[in-house]
Amino acid sequence: MLETSQGEPTVPAPAAAPAPVIEEPRGCLFALSQPPLMIFLGVIGTLLLLAAVHDLFLL
């Protein structure tokens, strides 16, 4: 298409607004860094380990 406008454009360009700061979502590594979660997982792991040892060696 041929350019037919002459001079300045009739519609001014929108002013560049500063981009909003978007906080990144926190993922799995953040969750695993929480002490209560690690204590809970440690207790559950210990109970599973004790149950496995009991089944393997004592039954």
Coordinates of C-alpha atoms in Angstrom, one line a residue:
M1 CA 0.0 0.0 0.0
L2 CA 1.3 3.4 -0.8
E3 CA 2.2 5.9 1.9
T4 CA -0.1 8.9 1.3
S5 CA 0.3 10.8 4.6
Q6 CA 2.4 13.9 4.6
G7 CA 4.1 15.5 7.6
E8 CA 3.4 14.6 11.3
P9 CA 1.0 11.8 12.1
T10 CA -2.4 12.9 13.3
V11 CA -2.6 10.4 16.2
P12 CA 0.2 10.9 18.7
A13 CA 2.0 7.7 19.8
P14 CA 1.1 6.6 23.3
A15 CA 3.6 7.5 26.1
A16 CA 5.8 4.7 27.2
A17 CA 4.5 3.8 30.7
P18 CA 7.0 2.1 33.1
A19 CA 6.5 -1.6 33.2
P20 CA 5.0 -2.9 36.4
V21 CA 7.2 -4.9 38.6
I22 CA 5.9 -8.5 38.6
E23 CA 7.0 -10.7 41.4
E24 CA 8.0 -14.1 40.1
P25 CA 6.1 -17.0 41.5
R26 CA 7.9 -19.0 44.1
G27 CA 8.5 -22.6 43.1
C28 CA 9.4 -26.0 44.6
L29 CA 12.9 -25.0 45.8
F30 CA 11.4 -22.2 47.9
A31 CA 8.9 -24.6 49.4
L32 CA 11.7 -27.1 50.3
S33 CA 13.7 -24.4 52.0
Q34 CA 11.0 -24.0 54.7
P35 CA 12.1 -25.6 58.0
P36 CA 8.6 -26.9 59.1
L37 CA 8.2 -28.7 55.8
M38 CA 11.6 -30.3 56.0
I39 CA 11.0 -31.4 59.6
F40 CA 7.6 -33.0 58.5
L41 CA 9.3 -34.8 55.6
G42 CA 12.1 -36.0 57.8
V43 CA 9.6 -37.5 60.3
I44 CA 7.6 -39.2 57.6
G45 CA 10.8 -40.5 56.0
T46 CA 12.0 -41.8 59.3
L47 CA 8.7 -43.6 59.9
L48 CA 8.8 -45.2 56.5
L49 CA 12.4 -46.3 57.1
L50 CA 11.5 -47.8 60.4
A51 CA 8.6 -49.6 58.9
A52 CA 10.7 -51.0 56.1
V53 CA 13.5 -52.1 58.5
H54 CA 10.8 -53.8 60.7
D55 CA 9.3 -55.6 57.7
L56 CA 12.7 -56.7 56.3
F57 CA 14.5 -57.8 59.4
L58 CA 12.0 -58.5 62.2
L59 CA 9.1 -60.2 60.4

